[in-house]
Structures are given as structure tokens and as C-alpha cells.
mmCIF file of C-alpha atoms in Angstrom:
data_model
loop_
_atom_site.group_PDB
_atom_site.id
_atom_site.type_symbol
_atom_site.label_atom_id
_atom_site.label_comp_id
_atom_site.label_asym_id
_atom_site.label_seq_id
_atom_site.Cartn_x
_atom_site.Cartn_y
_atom_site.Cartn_z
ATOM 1 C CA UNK A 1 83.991 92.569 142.013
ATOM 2 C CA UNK A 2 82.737 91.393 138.517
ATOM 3 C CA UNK A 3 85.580 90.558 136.190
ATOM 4 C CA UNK A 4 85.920 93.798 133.728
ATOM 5 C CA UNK A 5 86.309 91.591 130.982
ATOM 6 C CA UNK A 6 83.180 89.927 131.460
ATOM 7 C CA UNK A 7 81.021 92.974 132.056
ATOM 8 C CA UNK A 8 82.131 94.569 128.490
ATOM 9 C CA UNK A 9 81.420 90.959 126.848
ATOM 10 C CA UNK A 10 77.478 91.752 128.544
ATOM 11 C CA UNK A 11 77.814 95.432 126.710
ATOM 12 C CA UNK A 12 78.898 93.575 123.516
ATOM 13 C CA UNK A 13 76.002 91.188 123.415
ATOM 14 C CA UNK A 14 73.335 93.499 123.870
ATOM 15 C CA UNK A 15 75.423 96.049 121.678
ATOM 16 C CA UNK A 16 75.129 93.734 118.766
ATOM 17 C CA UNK A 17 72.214 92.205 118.935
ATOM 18 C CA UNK A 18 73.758 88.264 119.999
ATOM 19 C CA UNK A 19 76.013 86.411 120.751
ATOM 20 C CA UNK A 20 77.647 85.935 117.179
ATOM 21 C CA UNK A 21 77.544 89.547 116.124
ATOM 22 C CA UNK A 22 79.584 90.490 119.339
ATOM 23 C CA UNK A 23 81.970 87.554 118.420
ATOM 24 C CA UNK A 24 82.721 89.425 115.222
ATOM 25 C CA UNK A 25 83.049 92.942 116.768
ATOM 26 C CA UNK A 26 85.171 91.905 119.250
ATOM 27 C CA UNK A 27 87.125 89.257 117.859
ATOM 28 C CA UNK A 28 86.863 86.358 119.944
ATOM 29 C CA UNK A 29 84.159 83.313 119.947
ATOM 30 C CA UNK A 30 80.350 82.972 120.757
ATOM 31 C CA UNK A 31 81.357 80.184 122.872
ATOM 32 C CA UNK A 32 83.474 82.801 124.968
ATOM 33 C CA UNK A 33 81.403 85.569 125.018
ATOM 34 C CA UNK A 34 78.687 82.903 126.528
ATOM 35 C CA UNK A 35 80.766 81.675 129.344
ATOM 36 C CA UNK A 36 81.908 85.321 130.454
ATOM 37 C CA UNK A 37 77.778 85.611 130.752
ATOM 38 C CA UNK A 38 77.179 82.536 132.775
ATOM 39 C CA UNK A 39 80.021 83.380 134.800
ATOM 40 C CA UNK A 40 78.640 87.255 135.175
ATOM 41 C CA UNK A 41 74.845 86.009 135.753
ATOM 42 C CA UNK A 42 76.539 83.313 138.395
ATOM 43 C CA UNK A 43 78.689 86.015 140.432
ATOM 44 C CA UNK A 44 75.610 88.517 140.824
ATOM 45 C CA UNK A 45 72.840 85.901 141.178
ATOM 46 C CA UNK A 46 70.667 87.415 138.332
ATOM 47 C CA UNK A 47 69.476 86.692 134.847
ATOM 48 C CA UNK A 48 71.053 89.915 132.495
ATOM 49 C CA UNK A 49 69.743 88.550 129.452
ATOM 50 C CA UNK A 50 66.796 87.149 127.922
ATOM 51 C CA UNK A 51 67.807 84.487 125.289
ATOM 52 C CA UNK A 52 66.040 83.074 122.193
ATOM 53 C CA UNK A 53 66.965 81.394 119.551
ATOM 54 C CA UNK A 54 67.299 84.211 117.056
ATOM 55 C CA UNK A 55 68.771 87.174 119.395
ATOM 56 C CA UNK A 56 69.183 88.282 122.971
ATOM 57 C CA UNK A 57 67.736 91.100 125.317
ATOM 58 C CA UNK A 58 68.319 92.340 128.418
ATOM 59 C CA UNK A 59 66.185 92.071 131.109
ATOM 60 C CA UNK A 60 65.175 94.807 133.683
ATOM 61 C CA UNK A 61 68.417 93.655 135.931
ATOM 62 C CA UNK A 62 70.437 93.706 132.562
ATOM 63 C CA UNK A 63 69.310 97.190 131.438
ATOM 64 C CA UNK A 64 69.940 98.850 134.023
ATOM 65 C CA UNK A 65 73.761 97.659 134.788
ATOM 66 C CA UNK A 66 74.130 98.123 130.953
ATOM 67 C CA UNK A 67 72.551 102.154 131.960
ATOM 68 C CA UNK A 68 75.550 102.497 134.475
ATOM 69 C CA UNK A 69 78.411 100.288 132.688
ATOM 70 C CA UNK A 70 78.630 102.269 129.104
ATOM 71 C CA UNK A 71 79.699 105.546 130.370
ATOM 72 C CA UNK A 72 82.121 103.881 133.069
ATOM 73 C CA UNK A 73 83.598 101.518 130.563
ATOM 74 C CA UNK A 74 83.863 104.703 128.232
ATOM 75 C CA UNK A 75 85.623 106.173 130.530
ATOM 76 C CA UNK A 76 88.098 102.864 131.315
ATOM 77 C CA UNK A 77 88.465 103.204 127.971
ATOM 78 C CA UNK A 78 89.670 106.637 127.649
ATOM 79 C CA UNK A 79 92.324 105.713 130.670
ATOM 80 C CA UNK A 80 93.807 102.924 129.047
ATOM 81 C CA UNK A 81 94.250 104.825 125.418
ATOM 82 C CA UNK A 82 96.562 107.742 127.242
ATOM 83 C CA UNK A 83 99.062 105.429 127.005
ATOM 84 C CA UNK A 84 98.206 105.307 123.367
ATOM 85 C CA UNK A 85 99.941 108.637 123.221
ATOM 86 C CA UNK A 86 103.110 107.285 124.176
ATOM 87 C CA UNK A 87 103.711 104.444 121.793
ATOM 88 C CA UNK A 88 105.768 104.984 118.267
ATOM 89 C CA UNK A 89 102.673 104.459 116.276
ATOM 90 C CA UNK A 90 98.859 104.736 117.555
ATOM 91 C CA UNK A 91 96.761 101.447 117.776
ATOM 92 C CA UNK A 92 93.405 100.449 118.497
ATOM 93 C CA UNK A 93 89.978 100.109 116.665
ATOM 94 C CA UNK A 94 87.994 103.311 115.367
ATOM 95 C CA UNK A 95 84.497 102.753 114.688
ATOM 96 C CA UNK A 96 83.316 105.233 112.239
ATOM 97 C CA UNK A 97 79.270 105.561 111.743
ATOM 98 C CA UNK A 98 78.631 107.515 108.599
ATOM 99 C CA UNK A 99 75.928 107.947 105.504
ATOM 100 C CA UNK A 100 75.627 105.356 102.819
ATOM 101 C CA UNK A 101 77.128 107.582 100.165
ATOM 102 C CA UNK A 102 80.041 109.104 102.151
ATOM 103 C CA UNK A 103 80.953 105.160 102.132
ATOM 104 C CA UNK A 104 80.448 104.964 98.971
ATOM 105 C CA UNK A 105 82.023 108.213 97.479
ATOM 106 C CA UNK A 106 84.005 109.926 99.894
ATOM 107 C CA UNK A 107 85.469 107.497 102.451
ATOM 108 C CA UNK A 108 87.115 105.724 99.549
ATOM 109 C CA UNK A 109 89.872 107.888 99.128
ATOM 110 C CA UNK A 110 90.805 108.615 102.933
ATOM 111 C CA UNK A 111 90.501 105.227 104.826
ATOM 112 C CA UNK A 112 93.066 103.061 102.170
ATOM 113 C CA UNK A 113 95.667 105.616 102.474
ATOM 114 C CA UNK A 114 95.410 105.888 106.337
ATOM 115 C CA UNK A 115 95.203 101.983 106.630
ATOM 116 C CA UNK A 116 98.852 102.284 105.211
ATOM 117 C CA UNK A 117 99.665 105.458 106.951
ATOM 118 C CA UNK A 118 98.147 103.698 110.822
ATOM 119 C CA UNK A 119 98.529 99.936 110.602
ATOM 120 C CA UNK A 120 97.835 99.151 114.114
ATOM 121 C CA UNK A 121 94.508 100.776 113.737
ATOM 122 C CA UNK A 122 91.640 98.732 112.630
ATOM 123 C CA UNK A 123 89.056 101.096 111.082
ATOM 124 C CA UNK A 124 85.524 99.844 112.106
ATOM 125 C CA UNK A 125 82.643 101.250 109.393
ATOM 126 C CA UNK A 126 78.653 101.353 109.961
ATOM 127 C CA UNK A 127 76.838 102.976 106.980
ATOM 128 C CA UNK A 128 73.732 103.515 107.605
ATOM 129 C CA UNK A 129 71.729 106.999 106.717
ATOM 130 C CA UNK A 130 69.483 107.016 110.121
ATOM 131 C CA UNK A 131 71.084 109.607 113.043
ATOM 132 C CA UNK A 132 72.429 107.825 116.001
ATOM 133 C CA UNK A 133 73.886 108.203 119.306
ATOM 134 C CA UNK A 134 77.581 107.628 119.324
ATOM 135 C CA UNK A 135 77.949 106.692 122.497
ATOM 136 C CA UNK A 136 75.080 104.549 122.623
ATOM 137 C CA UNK A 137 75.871 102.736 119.327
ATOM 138 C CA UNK A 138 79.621 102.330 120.652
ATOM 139 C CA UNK A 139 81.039 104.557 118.253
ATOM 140 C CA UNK A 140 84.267 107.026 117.985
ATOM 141 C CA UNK A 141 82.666 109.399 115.526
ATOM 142 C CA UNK A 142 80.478 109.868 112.492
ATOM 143 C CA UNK A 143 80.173 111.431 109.715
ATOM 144 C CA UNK A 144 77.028 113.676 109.201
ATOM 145 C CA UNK A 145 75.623 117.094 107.217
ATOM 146 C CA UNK A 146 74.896 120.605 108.787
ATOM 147 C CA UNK A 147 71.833 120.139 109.127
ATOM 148 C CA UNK A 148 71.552 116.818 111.220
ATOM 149 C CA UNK A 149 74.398 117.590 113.395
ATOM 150 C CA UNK A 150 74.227 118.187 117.278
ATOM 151 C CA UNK A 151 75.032 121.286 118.979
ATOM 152 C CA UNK A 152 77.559 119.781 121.610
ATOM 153 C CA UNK A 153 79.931 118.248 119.030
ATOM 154 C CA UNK A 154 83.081 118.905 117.652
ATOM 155 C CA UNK A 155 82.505 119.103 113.948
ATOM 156 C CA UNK A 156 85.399 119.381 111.314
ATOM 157 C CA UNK A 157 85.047 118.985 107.721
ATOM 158 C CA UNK A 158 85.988 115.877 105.654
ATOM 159 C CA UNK A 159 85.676 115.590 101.975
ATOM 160 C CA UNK A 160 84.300 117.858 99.935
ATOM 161 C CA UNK A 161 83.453 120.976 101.059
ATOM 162 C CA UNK A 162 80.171 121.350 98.279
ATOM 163 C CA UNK A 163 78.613 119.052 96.867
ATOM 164 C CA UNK A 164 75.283 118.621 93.980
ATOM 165 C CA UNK A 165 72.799 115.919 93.469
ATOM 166 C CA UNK A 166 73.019 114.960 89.940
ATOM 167 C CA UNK A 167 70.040 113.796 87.361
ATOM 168 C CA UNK A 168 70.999 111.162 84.675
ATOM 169 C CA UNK A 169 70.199 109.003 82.042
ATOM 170 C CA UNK A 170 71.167 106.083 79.757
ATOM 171 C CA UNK A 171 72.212 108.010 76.312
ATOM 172 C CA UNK A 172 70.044 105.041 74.792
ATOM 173 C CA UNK A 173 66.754 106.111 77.335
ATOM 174 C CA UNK A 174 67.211 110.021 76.088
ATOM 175 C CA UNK A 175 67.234 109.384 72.395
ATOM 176 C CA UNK A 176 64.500 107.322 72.721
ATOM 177 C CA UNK A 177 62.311 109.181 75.282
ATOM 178 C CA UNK A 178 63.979 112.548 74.775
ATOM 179 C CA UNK A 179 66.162 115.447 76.851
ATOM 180 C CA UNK A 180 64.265 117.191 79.357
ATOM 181 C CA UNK A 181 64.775 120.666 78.968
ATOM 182 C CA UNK A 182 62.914 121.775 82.163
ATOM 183 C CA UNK A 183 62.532 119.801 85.332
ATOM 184 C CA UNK A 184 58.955 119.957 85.347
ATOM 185 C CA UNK A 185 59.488 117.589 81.819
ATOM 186 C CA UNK A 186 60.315 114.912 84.387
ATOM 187 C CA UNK A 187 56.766 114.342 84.474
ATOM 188 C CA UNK A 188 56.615 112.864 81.508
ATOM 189 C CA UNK A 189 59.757 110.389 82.032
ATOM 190 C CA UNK A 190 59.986 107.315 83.466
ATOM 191 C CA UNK A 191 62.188 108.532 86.980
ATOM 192 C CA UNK A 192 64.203 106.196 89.169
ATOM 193 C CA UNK A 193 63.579 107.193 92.597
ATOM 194 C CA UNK A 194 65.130 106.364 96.114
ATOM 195 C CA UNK A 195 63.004 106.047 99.551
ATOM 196 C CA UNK A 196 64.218 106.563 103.104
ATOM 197 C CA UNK A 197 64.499 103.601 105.786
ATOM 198 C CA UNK A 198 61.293 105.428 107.013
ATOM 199 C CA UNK A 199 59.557 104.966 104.124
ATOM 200 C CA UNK A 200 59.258 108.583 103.256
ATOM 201 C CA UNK A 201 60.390 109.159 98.970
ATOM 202 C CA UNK A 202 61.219 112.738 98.843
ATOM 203 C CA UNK A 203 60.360 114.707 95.893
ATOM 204 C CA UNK A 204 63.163 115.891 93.820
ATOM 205 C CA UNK A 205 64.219 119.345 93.823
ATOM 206 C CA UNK A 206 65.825 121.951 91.425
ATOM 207 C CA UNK A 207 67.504 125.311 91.622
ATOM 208 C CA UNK A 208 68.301 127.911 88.777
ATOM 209 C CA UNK A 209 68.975 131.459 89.190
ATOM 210 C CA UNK A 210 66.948 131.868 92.506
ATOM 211 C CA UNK A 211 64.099 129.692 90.840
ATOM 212 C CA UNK A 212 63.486 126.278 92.695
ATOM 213 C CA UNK A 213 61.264 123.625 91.466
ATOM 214 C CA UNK A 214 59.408 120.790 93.316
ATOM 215 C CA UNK A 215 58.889 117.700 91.223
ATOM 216 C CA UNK A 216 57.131 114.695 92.363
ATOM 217 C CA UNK A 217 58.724 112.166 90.410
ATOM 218 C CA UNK A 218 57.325 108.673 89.029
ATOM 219 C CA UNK A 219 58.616 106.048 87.711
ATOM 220 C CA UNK A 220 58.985 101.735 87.362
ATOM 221 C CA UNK A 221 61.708 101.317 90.414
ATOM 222 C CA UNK A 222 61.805 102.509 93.570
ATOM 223 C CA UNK A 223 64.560 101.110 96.506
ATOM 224 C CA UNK A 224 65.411 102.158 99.588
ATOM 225 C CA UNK A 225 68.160 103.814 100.688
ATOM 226 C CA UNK A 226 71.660 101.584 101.153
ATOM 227 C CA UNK A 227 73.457 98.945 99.233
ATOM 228 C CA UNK A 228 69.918 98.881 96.510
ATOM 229 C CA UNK A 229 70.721 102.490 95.349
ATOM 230 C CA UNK A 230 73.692 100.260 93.305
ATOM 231 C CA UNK A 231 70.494 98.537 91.598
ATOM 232 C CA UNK A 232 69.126 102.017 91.097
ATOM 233 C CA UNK A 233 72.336 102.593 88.760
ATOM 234 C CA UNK A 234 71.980 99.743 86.790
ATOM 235 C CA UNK A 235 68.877 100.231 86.345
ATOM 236 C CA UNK A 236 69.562 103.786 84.593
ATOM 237 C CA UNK A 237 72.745 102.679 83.325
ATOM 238 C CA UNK A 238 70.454 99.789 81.259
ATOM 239 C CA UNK A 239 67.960 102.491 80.048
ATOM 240 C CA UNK A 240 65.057 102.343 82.563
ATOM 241 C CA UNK A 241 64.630 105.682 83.359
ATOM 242 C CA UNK A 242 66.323 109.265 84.436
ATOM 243 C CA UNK A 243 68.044 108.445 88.043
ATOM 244 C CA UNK A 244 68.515 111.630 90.888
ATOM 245 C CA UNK A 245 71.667 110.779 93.144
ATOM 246 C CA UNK A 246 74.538 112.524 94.784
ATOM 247 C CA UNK A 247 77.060 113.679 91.514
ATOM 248 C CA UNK A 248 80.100 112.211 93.259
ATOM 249 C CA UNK A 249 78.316 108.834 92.830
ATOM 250 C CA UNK A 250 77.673 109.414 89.039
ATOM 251 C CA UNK A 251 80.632 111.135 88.443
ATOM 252 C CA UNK A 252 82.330 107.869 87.239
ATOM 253 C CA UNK A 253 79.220 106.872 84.997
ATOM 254 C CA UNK A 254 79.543 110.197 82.904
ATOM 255 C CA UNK A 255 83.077 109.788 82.591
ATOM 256 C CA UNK A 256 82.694 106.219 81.170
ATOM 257 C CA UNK A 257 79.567 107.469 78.936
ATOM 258 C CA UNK A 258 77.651 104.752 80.587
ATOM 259 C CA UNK A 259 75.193 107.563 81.859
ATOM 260 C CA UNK A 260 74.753 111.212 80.412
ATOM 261 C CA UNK A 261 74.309 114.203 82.802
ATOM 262 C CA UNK A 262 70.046 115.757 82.734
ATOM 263 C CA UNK A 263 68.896 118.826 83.648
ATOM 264 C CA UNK A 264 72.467 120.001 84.806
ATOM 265 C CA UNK A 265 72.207 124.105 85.027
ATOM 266 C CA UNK A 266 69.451 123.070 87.250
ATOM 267 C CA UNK A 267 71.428 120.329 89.831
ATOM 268 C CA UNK A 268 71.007 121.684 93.539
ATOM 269 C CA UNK A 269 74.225 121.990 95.724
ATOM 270 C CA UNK A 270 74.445 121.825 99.163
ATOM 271 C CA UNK A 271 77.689 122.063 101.769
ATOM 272 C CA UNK A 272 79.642 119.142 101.954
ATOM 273 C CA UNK A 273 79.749 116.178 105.210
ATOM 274 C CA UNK A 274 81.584 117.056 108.983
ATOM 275 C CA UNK A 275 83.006 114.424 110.989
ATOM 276 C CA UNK A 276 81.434 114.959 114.176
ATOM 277 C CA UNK A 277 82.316 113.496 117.577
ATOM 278 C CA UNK A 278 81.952 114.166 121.908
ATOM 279 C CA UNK A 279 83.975 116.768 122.955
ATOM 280 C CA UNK A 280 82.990 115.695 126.832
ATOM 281 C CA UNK A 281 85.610 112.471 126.346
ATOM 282 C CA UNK A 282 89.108 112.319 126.389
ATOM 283 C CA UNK A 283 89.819 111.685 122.062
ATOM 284 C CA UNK A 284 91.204 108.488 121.664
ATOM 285 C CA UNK A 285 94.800 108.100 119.864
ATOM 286 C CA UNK A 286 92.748 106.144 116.758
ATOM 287 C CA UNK A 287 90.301 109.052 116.501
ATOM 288 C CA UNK A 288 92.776 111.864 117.033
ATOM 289 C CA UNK A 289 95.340 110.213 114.027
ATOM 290 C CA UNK A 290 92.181 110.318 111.526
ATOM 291 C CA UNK A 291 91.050 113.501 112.571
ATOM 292 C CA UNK A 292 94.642 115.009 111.842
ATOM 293 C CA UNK A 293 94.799 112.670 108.409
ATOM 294 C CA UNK A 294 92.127 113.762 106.979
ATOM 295 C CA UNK A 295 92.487 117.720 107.961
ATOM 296 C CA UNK A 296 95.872 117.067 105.940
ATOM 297 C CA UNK A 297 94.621 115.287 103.040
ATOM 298 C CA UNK A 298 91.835 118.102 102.659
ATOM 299 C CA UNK A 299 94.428 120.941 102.680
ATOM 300 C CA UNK A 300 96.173 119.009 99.829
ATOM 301 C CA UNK A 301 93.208 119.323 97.808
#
């Protein structure tokens, strides 16, 4: 039989992509992670992977072990963590997958405090705004809205339970280009705007008093969605143009008076983010401890 060891180092390869991303997952060495391959490929007299010199892939042998080995290693994995439940203090990694701005404005204040709380727990974070398989990407949980989540979850709320996306400006931009005092003004205004990683720029949106408007905006910068939203900021912040973000990301702009609220009667809200995971699987200590942390923390508020 195929040392256990070395069969998840093959799932960690092809996981991330190579040899040194799996290094840093798992915390051991490329050098390692390569042996435990040559020694797998040796013992069942096939080639798993397909190398290169910029990343790996598996081959037909290696895709379809990797088919059968995530759910049973899932399930190894479950086994060992019962005995999480008997320790003093939980342990383990949780790997979180979760939106660029619940990283940003909401994870913040729950993961520090529950690093102190859980200290044998390594918190493991993916931002990244495209919907994923959990148990394909390796992952405890994420963190989604309503409307993207699956029916066969578990969903509980984390954060705030409503949230608004926000329009702002440099005071500097509005007293030289002026206030808008309707959104459809934004057409005149020089408008920061933010693209999905498919490419797609939604049009902003407004709500008053049962009246929504549709506005496509235009402007000088557009970046996709991710860490280049933070270039988005500065770009309002230096008097570019009006930006259209989540409020909880501006909030600490406006309360500097770096950046002055726009159009805010009209700011659309929306329910706030779940954390979402498999209720088919046994829920790991890791899991289970943040779960219950940040249930408590959102009673508090």
C-alpha cells in the first residue's frame, strides 16, 4: 500500500499548482514533496504528473487517483480530528475561502481576536471573489452572499447582517466638479469604476423610495476586482473621480475627511455575508471553534 503521506503530498502538488506552492501550504520543502512523488510514481509504476518548468499537471493516471483520493483523504481527515475534540484546546489549520472585501472589511475584526482566543489553530485565508468548490479547492468553509450560496450548505451569518455600497469623492474633486444631486448627474463626472475577474464592469445602481436607477458609469480608471480596488481609493482619495464601493470599506475615509459621502439617500443595501460550509462531513474542531466565535462575537454586537 502507498505511503498516506505520500499520496496527500500528490493532492498538494496538483492542489497548488507546483511543487513550491504545496511547500508553503503544507509546510515542509519542494525537495520533500518531490521525493514523496518519485517514491509514489516508483511504487505504482506510473507517471502522476506532468512536469515543466513553470508548473505541474496530472496526467490521465494522476487524475484519476487524485478523483478517488480527495474524498477518502477528506474523510481520513475527519477521523483523525475526533480526537481534536478531546484535547484542552482545538488545533489544526482552517482554510477559509472568502470575497475580497469580507478580507478586507469584515474578517479584520474576527480572525485577530480568535488567533488569541485558538492558538493552536493556524487560520488559512484565500480571497478571491470567483465561487468555488470547497472541497475541491481544499477548503473548511467560505464566506459568501445569499444569492451565490448552495442549497446543501450550512449557512450562518458572520458580520454584518446589512450592508450598502457607498459613492464618494475627494472634497477637493466635488468643489471643483460639483455635488451630484441625482445619480443620473454621474454622467457628467469623471467615475472610478471596478470590473469582475470575468471582465464584466457592472453598471452602478441606486435605490430611493421604491425608485431604482441604472447608471452606466465612465470614467479615467478602471481595475479589476482584488488587491487594485486599494488603487481605486487612492485614486478618489487624490481627486480623480467619484468611486462606488462597499461603505464598510469607505467608512474609514469619511471619518478621516479624506473622502466625502455622494449621493447617500440614494446608496443601495443589501443583506450582509454567511459562512457557508458541507454539512455531509464530520465539522472539524478548527471549523467548529470559529463557527461558535464568531456566532458569539455577533451576539455582542
Amino acid at each position: 500500500m502507498a505511503n498516506l503521506e505520500d499520496l496527500a503530498a500528490f493532492v498538494a502538488v496538483v492542489r497548488e499548482g507546483g511543487f513550491r506552492g504545496a511547500a508553503r501550504a503544507t509546510g515542509t520543502s519542494a525537495s520533500r514533496l518531490s521525493e514523496a512523488l518519485r517514491r509514489l510514481e516508483t511504487q505504482l509504476g506510473v507517471r502522476l504528473l506532468h512536469r515543466t518548468t513553470r508548473n505541474v499537471a496530472p496526467t490521465d493516471a494522476g487524475a484519476r487517483l487524485l478523483e478517488r483520493l480527495r474524498p477518502a483523504l477528506s474523510e481520513v481527515e475527519s477521523a483523525l480530528d475526533v480526537v481534536n475534540g478531546f484535547r484542552d484546546r482545538p488545533a489544526g489549520r482552517l482554510r477559509l475561502n472568502v470575497p475580497v472585501n469580507v478580507a478586507h472589511t469584515i474578517l479584520p475584526r474576527i480572525v485577530p481576536p480568535f488567533l488569541a482566543a485558538y492558538p493552536d489553530i493556524c487560520v488559512e485565508v484565500i480571497a478571491q471573489d470567483r465561487f468555488v468548490d470547497l472541497v475541491a479547492e481544499n477548503c473548511d468553509a467560505g464566506i459568501r452572499y445569499e444569492e451565490r450560496l448552495e442549497q446543501d450548505m450550512i449557512a450562518v451569518p458572520i458580520g454584518p447582517r446589512w450592508q450598502r455600497f457607498a459613492t464618494a469623492a475627494a472634497p477637493a474633486y466635488l468643489n471643483q466638479r460639483g455635488r451630484p444631486a441625482h445619480p443620473r448627474d454621474l454622467l457628467d463626472h469623471s467615475c472610478l469604476r471596478i470590473r469582475h475577474a470575468s471582465g464584466a464592469a457592472p453598471p452602478w445602481q441606486f435605490e430611493r423610495d421604491g425608485e431604482t436607477v441604472t447608471v452606466d458609469a465612465k470614467g479615467p480608471l478602471v481595475v479589476e476586482i482584488g488587491a487594485a480596488i486599494e488603487l481605486a481609493v487612492a485614486a478618489a482619495v487624490a481627486g480623480n473621480g467619484i468611486i462606488f464601493l462597499f461603505e464598510d470599506w469607505l467608512q474609514p475615509y469619511f471619518d478621516r475627511g479624506e473622502l466625502e459621502p455622494v449621493l447617500s439617500d440614494w446608496w443601495p443595501g443589501f443583506s450582509g455575508p454567511f459562512l457557508y460550509y458541507s454539512g455531509r462531513r464530520h465539522l472539524p474542531a478548527p471549523l467548529r471553534a470559529f463557527v461558535d466565535f464568531a456566532n458569539a462575537m455577533r451576539t455582542k454586537e
